[in-house]
XYZ file of C-alpha atoms in Angstrom:
682
model
C -109.046 30.967 14.676
C -109.232 29.304 11.288
C -111.876 26.717 10.873
C -111.546 23.932 8.408
C -114.490 23.660 6.029
C -117.116 21.192 7.089
C -117.555 18.460 4.510
C -121.144 17.530 3.815
C -122.229 14.403 2.022
C -123.080 15.042 -1.587
C -126.770 14.948 -2.378
C -127.313 12.053 -4.750
C -128.524 13.138 -8.151
C -132.013 12.077 -9.114
C -131.795 9.476 -11.895
C -133.166 10.663 -15.255
C -135.954 8.069 -15.328
C -137.290 9.441 -12.034
C -136.638 13.132 -12.719
C -138.644 12.982 -15.941
C -141.764 11.948 -13.994
C -141.753 15.316 -12.199
C -141.363 17.502 -15.284
C -144.355 19.484 -16.457
C -144.878 21.860 -19.359
C -145.287 25.508 -18.467
C -147.717 27.209 -20.791
C -150.505 29.782 -20.489
C -153.931 28.388 -19.695
C -155.711 27.731 -23.036
C -159.043 29.243 -22.025
C -160.563 28.633 -25.449
C -159.812 24.899 -25.180
C -161.118 24.910 -21.607
C -164.431 26.357 -22.822
C -164.672 23.789 -25.597
C -163.940 20.960 -23.172
C -166.714 22.110 -20.845
C -169.180 22.214 -23.753
C -168.232 18.852 -25.273
C -168.333 15.681 -23.138
C -170.893 16.831 -20.554
C -173.507 18.039 -23.057
C -172.939 14.901 -25.170
C -173.762 12.733 -22.179
C -176.769 14.898 -21.337
C -178.091 14.644 -24.898
C -177.889 10.858 -24.759
C -179.789 10.751 -21.477
C -182.503 13.108 -22.718
C -182.980 10.924 -25.795
C -183.232 7.792 -23.685
C -179.988 6.369 -25.135
C -177.610 6.729 -22.213
C -175.189 4.094 -23.526
C -174.777 6.005 -26.789
C -174.397 9.229 -24.834
C -171.547 7.644 -22.889
C -169.801 6.690 -26.145
C -170.295 10.205 -27.518
C -168.744 11.610 -24.344
C -165.778 9.233 -24.716
C -165.295 10.420 -28.304
C -165.391 14.050 -27.140
C -162.941 13.265 -24.325
C -160.386 11.642 -26.640
C -160.751 14.497 -29.115
C -160.183 16.942 -26.255
C -156.846 15.276 -25.481
C -155.758 16.062 -29.058
C -157.182 19.612 -29.000
C -153.952 21.627 -29.044
C -153.190 25.245 -30.068
C -152.916 25.880 -33.788
C -154.964 26.655 -36.846
C -158.590 25.679 -37.269
C -158.002 23.955 -40.594
C -155.115 21.976 -39.104
C -157.471 20.906 -36.294
C -159.584 19.059 -38.861
C -156.733 16.620 -39.413
C -155.474 16.630 -35.827
C -158.922 15.810 -34.408
C -160.705 14.215 -37.342
C -158.195 11.529 -38.335
C -157.866 10.037 -34.820
C -161.649 10.235 -34.335
C -162.230 8.336 -37.586
C -159.706 5.707 -36.508
C -161.450 5.454 -33.142
C -164.833 4.933 -34.802
C -163.321 2.184 -36.954
C -161.805 0.553 -33.877
C -165.119 0.697 -32.030
C -166.866 -0.870 -35.022
C -164.359 -3.729 -35.272
C -164.220 -4.251 -31.517
C -167.990 -4.377 -31.135
C -168.590 -6.956 -33.849
C -165.540 -8.988 -32.854
C -166.604 -8.994 -29.209
C -170.140 -10.058 -30.091
C -169.208 -12.771 -32.580
C -165.907 -14.301 -31.401
C -164.859 -16.366 -28.437
C -161.962 -15.396 -26.202
C -159.056 -16.885 -28.180
C -160.030 -15.635 -31.674
C -160.919 -12.245 -30.188
C -157.484 -11.995 -28.572
C -155.810 -12.830 -31.881
C -157.838 -10.171 -33.697
C -156.947 -7.546 -31.094
C -153.285 -8.568 -31.257
C -153.239 -8.140 -35.041
C -154.949 -4.782 -34.638
C -152.255 -3.757 -32.150
C -149.503 -4.740 -34.587
C -150.982 -2.572 -37.347
C -151.756 0.376 -35.059
C -148.284 0.261 -33.516
C -146.566 0.440 -36.905
C -148.813 3.293 -38.029
C -148.030 5.218 -34.832
C -144.381 5.555 -35.888
C -145.348 7.801 -38.830
C -145.993 10.979 -36.824
C -148.032 12.645 -34.065
C -151.383 12.507 -35.867
C -150.840 8.879 -36.860
C -149.813 8.065 -33.286
C -153.018 9.607 -31.941
C -154.993 7.682 -34.554
C -153.349 4.399 -33.554
C -154.088 5.072 -29.889
C -157.761 5.862 -30.457
C -158.105 2.850 -32.747
C -156.947 0.479 -30.008
C -158.686 2.203 -27.095
C -162.007 2.237 -28.952
C -161.537 -1.377 -30.032
C -161.006 -2.360 -26.389
C -164.111 -0.406 -25.360
C -166.163 -1.990 -28.130
C -165.060 -5.530 -27.345
C -165.024 -5.164 -23.560
C -168.349 -3.397 -23.064
C -171.485 -5.472 -23.620
C -174.194 -3.522 -25.427
C -177.433 -4.135 -27.258
C -176.750 -1.439 -29.847
C -175.244 -2.487 -33.199
C -171.630 -1.621 -33.912
C -172.366 0.910 -36.626
C -174.633 2.904 -34.306
C -172.013 2.911 -31.567
C -169.393 4.110 -34.042
C -171.692 6.931 -35.177
C -172.240 7.985 -31.556
C -168.481 8.059 -30.997
C -168.001 10.148 -34.146
C -170.809 12.481 -33.111
C -169.083 13.267 -29.812
C -165.706 13.929 -31.463
C -167.394 15.827 -34.304
C -169.198 18.053 -31.815
C -165.882 19.135 -30.304
C -164.477 19.709 -33.795
C -167.467 21.913 -34.650
C -166.813 23.933 -31.495
C -163.151 24.218 -32.516
C -164.098 25.592 -35.923
C -166.906 27.907 -34.839
C -166.081 29.414 -31.459
C -163.749 32.434 -31.539
C -160.755 32.638 -29.255
C -161.392 35.039 -26.348
C -159.459 38.262 -26.882
C -158.477 37.380 -30.473
C -161.256 38.988 -32.489
C -158.946 41.245 -34.550
C -159.338 40.651 -38.263
C -160.807 37.336 -39.403
C -161.152 35.304 -36.193
C -161.128 32.071 -38.176
C -157.335 32.447 -38.507
C -156.521 33.569 -34.963
C -154.570 30.366 -34.297
C -152.547 30.818 -37.478
C -151.868 34.466 -36.651
C -150.638 33.583 -33.168
C -148.357 30.878 -34.608
C -146.823 33.141 -37.277
C -146.383 35.976 -34.764
C -144.581 33.509 -32.507
C -142.082 32.901 -35.317
C -141.194 36.598 -35.539
C -140.890 36.792 -31.744
C -138.565 33.774 -31.774
C -136.449 35.405 -34.495
C -136.128 38.560 -32.392
C -135.189 36.493 -29.340
C -132.501 34.653 -31.312
C -131.042 37.921 -32.646
C -130.937 39.299 -29.098
C -129.212 36.142 -27.838
C -126.553 36.073 -30.599
C -123.112 35.795 -29.070
C -124.539 34.892 -25.644
C -124.901 31.701 -23.626
C -128.571 31.226 -24.549
C -128.151 31.370 -28.328
C -128.411 27.599 -28.851
C -131.585 27.346 -26.772
C -133.123 30.274 -28.669
C -132.293 28.627 -31.987
C -134.098 25.478 -30.822
C -137.049 27.651 -29.755
C -137.105 29.193 -33.240
C -137.257 25.714 -34.779
C -140.193 24.834 -32.512
C -142.002 28.056 -33.452
C -141.480 27.422 -37.164
C -142.716 23.834 -36.797
C -145.817 25.022 -34.957
C -146.603 27.702 -37.549
C -146.010 25.286 -40.408
C -148.449 22.795 -38.885
C -150.995 25.545 -38.186
C -150.960 26.711 -41.804
C -150.729 23.325 -43.496
C -154.261 22.097 -42.848
C -156.367 20.193 -45.401
C -158.135 22.187 -48.101
C -160.230 21.499 -51.171
C -158.023 23.634 -53.392
C -154.286 23.371 -53.836
C -153.665 26.881 -52.460
C -155.080 29.350 -49.958
C -158.427 30.657 -51.161
C -159.163 33.652 -48.925
C -157.201 36.894 -48.814
C -156.639 36.545 -45.064
C -155.094 33.107 -45.473
C -152.932 34.176 -48.414
C -151.708 37.067 -46.298
C -150.697 34.724 -43.495
C -148.927 32.372 -45.899
C -146.987 35.301 -47.359
C -146.007 36.512 -43.902
C -144.833 33.054 -42.893
C -142.790 32.794 -46.090
C -141.269 36.213 -45.348
C -140.124 34.925 -41.960
C -137.996 32.145 -43.487
C -135.154 34.361 -44.780
C -135.238 36.253 -41.477
C -134.872 32.969 -39.618
C -131.998 31.980 -41.904
C -130.169 35.253 -41.278
C -130.763 35.030 -37.523
C -129.336 31.501 -37.511
C -126.254 32.748 -39.359
C -125.829 35.490 -36.722
C -126.106 32.852 -33.995
C -123.445 30.776 -35.766
C -121.100 33.766 -36.017
C -121.131 34.013 -32.233
C -120.873 37.812 -31.996
C -123.317 40.163 -30.223
C -125.291 42.450 -32.527
C -126.915 45.837 -31.874
C -130.109 45.692 -29.839
C -132.011 47.562 -32.513
C -131.576 44.596 -34.888
C -134.341 42.780 -33.000
C -136.831 45.667 -33.127
C -137.919 44.978 -36.686
C -138.995 41.349 -36.064
C -140.765 42.479 -32.877
C -142.809 45.024 -34.816
C -143.611 42.446 -37.466
C -144.849 40.080 -34.747
C -147.148 42.776 -33.378
C -148.426 43.503 -36.886
C -149.254 39.825 -37.455
C -151.182 39.616 -34.181
C -153.170 42.768 -34.934
C -153.570 41.863 -38.622
C -152.270 45.298 -39.649
C -149.274 46.804 -41.388
C -145.936 46.928 -39.556
C -145.477 50.714 -39.746
C -141.953 52.206 -39.883
C -139.172 49.694 -39.335
C -135.674 50.491 -38.016
C -133.129 51.465 -40.654
C -130.205 49.102 -41.367
C -127.394 49.495 -38.908
C -123.966 47.865 -39.245
C -122.032 46.785 -36.135
C -119.364 49.047 -34.670
C -115.859 49.021 -36.056
C -114.509 47.237 -32.986
C -115.033 43.866 -34.700
C -111.719 42.254 -35.542
C -110.879 41.185 -39.060
C -111.610 37.466 -38.525
C -115.007 38.301 -36.972
C -116.336 40.888 -39.394
C -116.507 38.624 -42.496
C -118.864 36.274 -40.613
C -121.111 38.881 -38.997
C -121.468 41.545 -41.681
C -122.991 39.287 -44.387
C -125.448 37.890 -41.847
C -126.439 41.400 -40.737
C -126.875 42.483 -44.346
C -128.986 39.366 -44.949
C -131.086 40.270 -41.910
C -131.647 43.793 -43.248
C -132.516 42.482 -46.725
C -134.932 39.927 -45.241
C -136.505 42.658 -43.099
C -137.022 44.786 -46.201
C -138.522 41.827 -48.040
C -140.853 41.149 -45.116
C -141.975 44.794 -45.101
C -142.811 44.517 -48.814
C -144.743 41.276 -48.183
C -146.708 42.972 -45.388
C -147.468 45.983 -47.606
C -148.883 43.808 -50.392
C -152.062 43.323 -48.363
C -153.558 39.957 -49.288
C -150.203 38.659 -50.524
C -149.204 37.069 -53.797
C -147.897 33.898 -52.185
C -149.867 30.762 -53.050
C -148.024 27.983 -51.301
C -145.866 27.246 -48.293
C -142.154 26.872 -49.124
C -141.924 23.648 -47.164
C -141.454 20.060 -48.241
C -144.460 17.714 -48.135
C -144.071 14.283 -46.632
C -145.554 11.814 -49.051
C -147.112 8.388 -48.508
C -143.879 6.601 -49.417
C -142.117 8.139 -46.459
C -145.031 7.291 -44.165
C -144.970 3.680 -45.352
C -141.198 3.531 -44.865
C -141.573 4.806 -41.289
C -144.323 2.303 -40.480
C -142.355 -0.638 -41.893
C -138.937 0.533 -40.679
C -137.039 -0.674 -37.636
C -138.812 1.765 -35.315
C -142.269 0.904 -36.642
C -141.651 -2.840 -36.432
C -140.269 -2.663 -32.894
C -143.101 -0.450 -31.686
C -145.717 -2.553 -33.483
C -144.487 -5.776 -31.891
C -144.508 -4.294 -28.403
C -147.952 -2.774 -28.822
C -149.327 -6.022 -30.223
C -147.851 -8.060 -27.373
C -149.070 -5.631 -24.687
C -152.522 -5.197 -26.188
C -153.075 -8.893 -26.871
C -151.753 -10.055 -23.506
C -153.739 -7.442 -21.573
C -156.923 -8.358 -23.458
C -156.376 -12.046 -22.680
C -155.746 -11.350 -18.990
C -158.766 -9.031 -18.798
C -161.050 -11.671 -20.299
C -159.694 -14.306 -17.921
C -160.399 -12.030 -14.970
C -163.829 -11.280 -16.384
C -164.758 -14.977 -16.343
C -163.152 -15.743 -12.965
C -165.763 -16.250 -10.282
C -163.502 -15.064 -7.453
C -162.984 -11.726 -9.191
C -166.642 -10.771 -8.722
C -169.118 -9.216 -11.157
C -167.077 -7.414 -13.787
C -169.125 -6.723 -16.945
C -166.589 -4.301 -18.442
C -163.053 -5.557 -19.109
C -161.753 -2.822 -21.411
C -159.811 -0.891 -18.728
C -156.766 -3.170 -18.671
C -156.026 -3.215 -22.441
C -156.903 0.485 -22.801
C -154.450 1.330 -20.020
C -151.761 -0.805 -21.646
C -152.192 1.121 -24.909
C -151.493 4.469 -23.251
C -148.566 3.057 -21.295
C -146.780 1.500 -24.251
C -146.726 4.717 -26.308
C -143.118 6.013 -26.505
C -144.123 9.517 -27.666
C -145.775 10.166 -24.274
C -142.422 9.983 -22.514
C -140.004 7.358 -21.162
C -141.476 4.028 -20.080
C -140.633 4.319 -16.380
C -142.006 7.856 -16.236
C -145.230 6.800 -17.945
C -145.723 3.901 -15.550
C -145.134 6.032 -12.454
C -147.396 8.821 -13.691
C -150.138 6.437 -14.783
C -150.142 4.592 -11.469
C -150.120 7.772 -9.383
C -152.737 9.473 -11.547
C -155.087 6.508 -11.507
C -154.876 6.089 -7.737
C -155.491 9.813 -7.200
C -158.341 9.958 -9.719
C -160.035 6.849 -8.333
C -159.851 8.125 -4.761
C -161.177 11.539 -5.764
C -164.059 9.970 -7.664
C -164.909 7.640 -4.782
C -165.349 10.678 -2.556
C -167.305 12.697 -5.124
C -169.575 9.783 -6.033
C -170.770 9.595 -2.437
C -171.592 13.315 -2.347
C -172.893 14.257 -5.793
C -176.534 13.717 -6.773
C -177.238 11.288 -9.583
C -177.345 11.799 -12.503
C -177.072 15.608 -12.511
C -173.911 15.574 -10.400
C -172.252 13.052 -12.710
C -173.050 15.137 -15.786
C -171.594 18.214 -14.096
C -168.498 16.215 -13.104
C -167.994 15.067 -16.695
C -168.260 18.677 -17.910
C -165.738 19.882 -15.321
C -163.280 17.116 -16.215
C -163.668 17.938 -19.908
C -162.729 21.531 -19.122
C -159.686 20.403 -17.110
C -158.251 18.144 -19.831
C -156.545 20.951 -21.852
C -154.767 22.082 -18.674
C -153.984 18.558 -17.468
C -152.179 17.670 -20.724
C -149.126 19.463 -19.304
C -148.350 16.400 -17.184
C -149.188 12.762 -17.806
C -150.120 12.056 -14.172
C -152.522 14.998 -14.065
C -154.073 13.955 -17.368
C -154.457 10.400 -16.091
C -156.178 11.597 -12.903
C -158.659 13.774 -14.809
C -159.426 11.072 -17.382
C -159.881 8.483 -14.616
C -162.476 10.641 -12.864
C -164.248 11.333 -16.159
C -164.394 7.698 -17.270
C -165.537 6.462 -13.850
C -168.286 9.099 -13.903
C -169.360 7.888 -17.353
C -169.399 4.271 -16.182
C -171.609 5.146 -13.229
C -173.846 7.335 -15.392
C -174.322 4.303 -17.635
C -175.806 2.364 -14.729
C -172.759 0.433 -13.483
C -171.670 0.376 -9.825
C -168.762 2.427 -8.511
C -165.557 0.608 -9.536
C -162.631 2.667 -8.230
C -160.890 -0.224 -6.443
C -161.050 -2.486 -9.486
C -159.653 0.229 -11.777
C -156.690 0.781 -9.457
C -155.881 -2.939 -9.431
C -156.151 -3.258 -13.222
C -153.989 -0.183 -13.746
C -151.223 -1.567 -11.531
C -151.457 -4.884 -13.386
C -151.151 -3.071 -16.733
C -148.126 -1.139 -15.413
C -146.373 -4.379 -14.473
C -147.235 -5.959 -17.829
C -145.918 -3.022 -19.848
C -142.716 -2.850 -17.797
C -142.042 -6.508 -18.540
C -142.867 -6.271 -22.252
C -140.934 -3.012 -22.586
C -137.739 -4.734 -21.497
C -138.169 -7.907 -23.546
C -135.682 -8.364 -26.406
C -137.228 -8.015 -29.836
C -135.983 -8.991 -33.305
C -133.712 -6.339 -34.773
C -131.763 -3.503 -33.175
C -132.985 -1.957 -29.925
C -133.713 1.761 -30.030
C -134.855 1.465 -33.627
C -137.249 4.409 -33.330
C -134.470 6.770 -32.273
C -132.100 5.554 -34.956
C -134.784 5.785 -37.624
C -135.427 9.431 -36.721
C -131.695 10.143 -36.741
C -131.405 8.519 -40.156
C -134.208 10.735 -41.502
C -132.536 13.793 -39.969
C -129.227 12.792 -41.527
C -130.864 12.412 -44.920
C -132.442 15.854 -44.623
C -129.095 17.379 -43.617
C -127.501 15.594 -46.570
C -130.011 17.067 -49.027
C -129.602 20.567 -47.570
C -125.806 20.354 -47.685
C -125.787 19.222 -51.305
C -128.210 21.979 -52.288
C -125.955 24.674 -50.855
C -122.518 23.232 -51.717
C -123.226 20.378 -54.116
C -122.449 20.325 -57.851
C -124.605 22.579 -60.074
C -127.875 20.975 -61.082
C -127.715 18.406 -58.287
C -129.675 20.304 -55.677
C -133.130 19.688 -57.141
C -132.426 15.990 -57.522
C -131.110 15.905 -53.983
C -134.281 17.399 -52.628
C -136.705 15.179 -54.485
C -136.913 12.168 -52.226
C -135.905 10.430 -49.038
C -132.152 10.582 -48.462
C -131.759 8.524 -45.337
C -128.770 6.275 -45.816
C -127.438 7.876 -49.026
C -123.732 8.616 -49.095
C -122.056 11.832 -50.115
C -119.273 11.025 -52.614
C -115.888 11.284 -50.849
C -114.637 14.830 -50.715
C -117.535 16.254 -52.699
C -118.832 18.850 -50.193
C -115.300 19.814 -49.216
C -114.185 20.157 -52.841
C -117.231 22.237 -53.643
C -116.548 24.451 -50.621
C -112.952 24.933 -51.732
C -114.118 26.072 -55.176
C -116.483 28.563 -53.542
C -113.595 29.844 -51.389
C -111.536 30.405 -54.539
C -114.398 32.111 -56.354
C -114.905 29.248 -58.767
C -118.515 28.623 -57.781
C -119.687 32.188 -57.995
C -120.235 32.071 -61.712
C -122.348 28.914 -61.491
C -124.727 30.519 -59.011
C -124.762 33.814 -60.872
C -125.678 31.909 -64.042
C -128.570 30.195 -62.290
C -129.850 33.575 -61.042
C -129.553 35.022 -64.559
C -131.685 32.185 -65.896
C -134.416 33.016 -63.412
C -133.694 30.170 -61.021
C -132.814 32.407 -58.071
C -136.146 32.711 -56.274
C -136.964 29.054 -56.832
C -133.479 28.095 -55.711
C -133.938 30.025 -52.468
C -137.431 28.666 -51.871
C -136.092 25.139 -52.321
C -133.208 25.943 -49.972
C -135.563 27.261 -47.289
C -137.754 24.191 -47.646
C -134.745 21.895 -47.281
C -133.501 23.904 -44.314
C -136.903 23.641 -42.631
C -136.961 19.889 -43.176
C -133.441 19.491 -41.770
C -134.201 21.405 -38.579
C -137.628 19.820 -38.131
C -136.346 16.260 -38.411
C -133.471 17.116 -36.071
C -135.949 18.436 -33.502
C -137.975 15.215 -33.775
C -134.808 13.160 -33.329
C -133.815 15.282 -30.330
C -137.173 14.616 -28.664
C -136.880 10.873 -29.218
C -133.301 10.894 -27.898
C -134.268 12.797 -24.739
C -137.067 10.310 -24.048
C -134.733 7.359 -24.604
C -132.057 8.880 -22.336
C -134.599 9.056 -19.487
C -135.441 5.355 -19.679
C -134.279 2.838 -17.141
C -130.562 1.996 -17.623
C -131.367 -1.350 -19.243
C -133.123 0.520 -22.078
C -131.163 3.786 -22.111
C -127.901 2.014 -22.952
C -129.233 0.998 -26.361
C -129.271 4.627 -27.550
C -126.027 5.826 -25.976
C -124.083 8.115 -28.279
C -127.047 9.185 -30.371
C -127.114 12.605 -28.699
C -123.576 13.223 -29.961
C -124.715 12.392 -33.502
C -127.623 14.849 -33.209
C -125.287 17.586 -31.960
C -122.874 16.987 -34.840
C -125.716 17.105 -37.351
C -127.009 20.339 -35.819
C -123.566 21.919 -36.112
C -123.411 20.790 -39.734
C -126.837 22.267 -40.547
C -126.005 25.504 -38.711
C -122.757 25.800 -40.644
C -124.507 25.036 -43.919
C -126.979 27.839 -43.161
C -124.130 30.262 -42.443
C -122.440 29.200 -45.696
C -125.625 29.817 -47.692
C -126.018 33.328 -46.256
C -122.357 34.136 -46.846
C -122.410 32.828 -50.423
C -125.441 34.966 -51.217
C -123.527 38.030 -50.031
C -119.959 37.472 -51.258
C -120.004 34.440 -53.563
C -117.174 32.730 -51.656
C -116.537 31.100 -48.291
C -114.082 32.214 -45.639
C -111.471 29.950 -44.021
C -113.646 29.920 -40.896
C -116.593 28.458 -42.803
C -114.389 25.803 -44.369
C -112.835 24.918 -41.029
C -116.214 24.554 -39.328
C -117.510 22.420 -42.197
C -114.515 20.112 -41.975
C -114.877 19.881 -38.180
C -118.551 18.905 -38.393
C -117.893 16.317 -41.093
C -114.868 14.947 -39.231
C -116.920 14.644 -36.048
C -119.521 12.550 -37.854
C -116.781 10.362 -39.295
C -115.201 9.987 -35.845
C -118.508 8.907 -34.337
C -118.923 6.327 -37.057
C -115.432 5.032 -36.286
C -116.343 4.625 -32.617
C -119.225 2.323 -33.503
C -122.054 4.849 -33.352
C -124.134 4.486 -36.487
C -124.003 7.847 -38.246
C -126.959 8.483 -40.572
C -124.900 10.858 -42.734
C -121.594 9.053 -43.432
C -119.423 11.547 -45.278
C -115.732 11.949 -45.889
C -114.279 15.218 -44.606
C-alpha cells in the first residue's frame, strides 16, 4: 500500500541577529597567551598589596587585563603597537578622568566625557589598533572619574601603564612553548609566514572545486596576519637582524605564489595534486627555520584540457612553477637580501580621512551619546539615596563603551552576549566570593581569570563573563563590598540605553562605516586595475594615494585590455622591463594586489556584521554584499590578467569577457541605486 508523504511544518530559520550570538571562533588554545595572562593581572594585584598600595595594584591589574584582551597571535614587534598604543591611550584616559572627576561637578564632567567619547569614537574607525585605543581611553576615563581615590591622577596612570607594560614585557621575553627552533623571538612571525604557504597549498588543492572561493578568502586572511606580524615598529627603516631579513624575504617570495594560486582558482580547473607539495614543503621549512630541501619538478596538466581551458590554466601553472623556483632561491640565500615588505603603508592622511569620514562621524556621535548619557545616569544613581551606597559608578559607562563598538559584532548580538555574560559572571562570582579566603583567594581568582581571557576572546559572552568575575574580584580586593546584583542591573540598563541610541537616526547616511570601507576597497581595486591594464606610466601615479571615489575614464580599462589582446601592449611592458622597471613594477603590483584584497576583506567583515543587525538597521546596508562580490570578481580577474600578460603578453577572449562582466555588474548595481565605490564604464 502506497503511503502519501507526511508533511511536517518547516522549522523556522533563526534570524541572523540571533544566530550571530551563538557563533564562536574555533582556534587552538593559545597556551603561551594563557601563561602570560596567569602571570600578569594576579601578580600585579599581589605586588600592590605587598607594597601597601592596594588601590594602585587594582589599577595595574586592570591595565594588565585590558592588555590581555588585545594579546593576540602574531609577531613580538607587532605586539608593541597592538598592546602599547591602547595602553598609552588608557593611561591618558585615566589621567583625564581622574582630574576631571576630582575637579568638576556632574554637568561639566558629563560634557567632558561626552567630548572624549566623540573623539574616541572617530578615532576607532581608523583600524583595529585605533579601535582598541579608543575603547581603553573611554573605559579608563570612566574608571578614573567614577572611582574615588586619594592618589593623584599621574600616579594612577603610571600604575595602569605598569600593569599593561608588565604583560608586554612577558610577551616580548617569554618563548612560545614548543617553538624554540631558530631565534625564538620571531616564532610568531615564522608561524604567520608558514600559514601563508599552507594557505597557498590549500588554494591550489581546491582549484576547480566548490571550496576554492573560501580557500582564497583564507589565503587573504593568512597574508593579512603575516603582514601585520612582520610590520611592527622599529628604530631603523628595515629589518636589522639576519633572522628577520630572512622572514621578510620568505614572505615576499610567497606573494607571487599567492598570485599564481589565485589565477589557478580563477581558471576554475583542477590541477595535479603534486602542485601543492612545493608550498607545503616551504611551509615546513619556515616553521623549522631551515632550507626547503628538494622541491617537486614542474609538471604541466594532462592533455585532456580543451582548447578554451588550456590558455587560462597553463600560464597560471607556469607562473606557479616560476614562483616556486624564485621562492627556493630566496630560501637558499640564507639571511635574505630583501630589506622591505612589498606592501603599501597607510599614512596619516588616510587615518584622518577615516576618522572624519561618514563612518567615523556616525560612530563618534553614537559613542559620545552613549558614553555621555550613561555617565549622567550613573552619576544620578550614585547620588540617589534610594539606590544605596554606591561609591563606584564607572560600570555603566564602561559597559556602554563595549556595547557600542561595531567591530565586536552586530548590536543585537553584543547586547545579548553582554547581558548573558554579565549575569553568568556575577552569579559565579557571588558563589566564589562566599567560599574563597580573602585576600589570597581573590588574588588566585584574578590570576585564573587572566589566564582564561585569551581563550574567552573566542566569544563575546564568554569574554564578558570572565571579565565580570575578574573586575568584581578586583573591586572586593580593593575593600568594597560584593556588588554582583548592582552590576547586573547596571549592565541591563546599559544594554537598553545602547539599543535605543543604536537605532536613533543620525545626521548623514546610515551604514556609513560599511560604505566607507567599500569605498576604500573600490579605490584599491581601481588602483590595481589601472596598474595592470592602465596606460603606460599611469600605474605609479595610480598607486600613490587614496583612490576612493576616483573615476576610471570611460572605456579606458576595456580599451587597454583590447590592445593587450591584439598584442599592442606587449611592447610597452617589454620596454619597461628592458629599462629595469620589471622587478619594481611587479613589487608595486603585488603591493596593490595586497591592498585590494585586504580592504575587501575588511569591507566583507563590516558587511557581515551589518547584515546580522536587527532588520531596522540591516536594511540600511542592503545590496552592499553584491558590490563586494563584484569587486572581488574584478580583482580576481585582474590578477588572472596580470599572470597571463606576464606569460603571453596578450589577453584571451575569456579574460576580456570576464572583465567586461565584472565592470558591467558594477555599473548595473549603480543603476539600481546601490552606491558603487568604483563607478566605471564597461
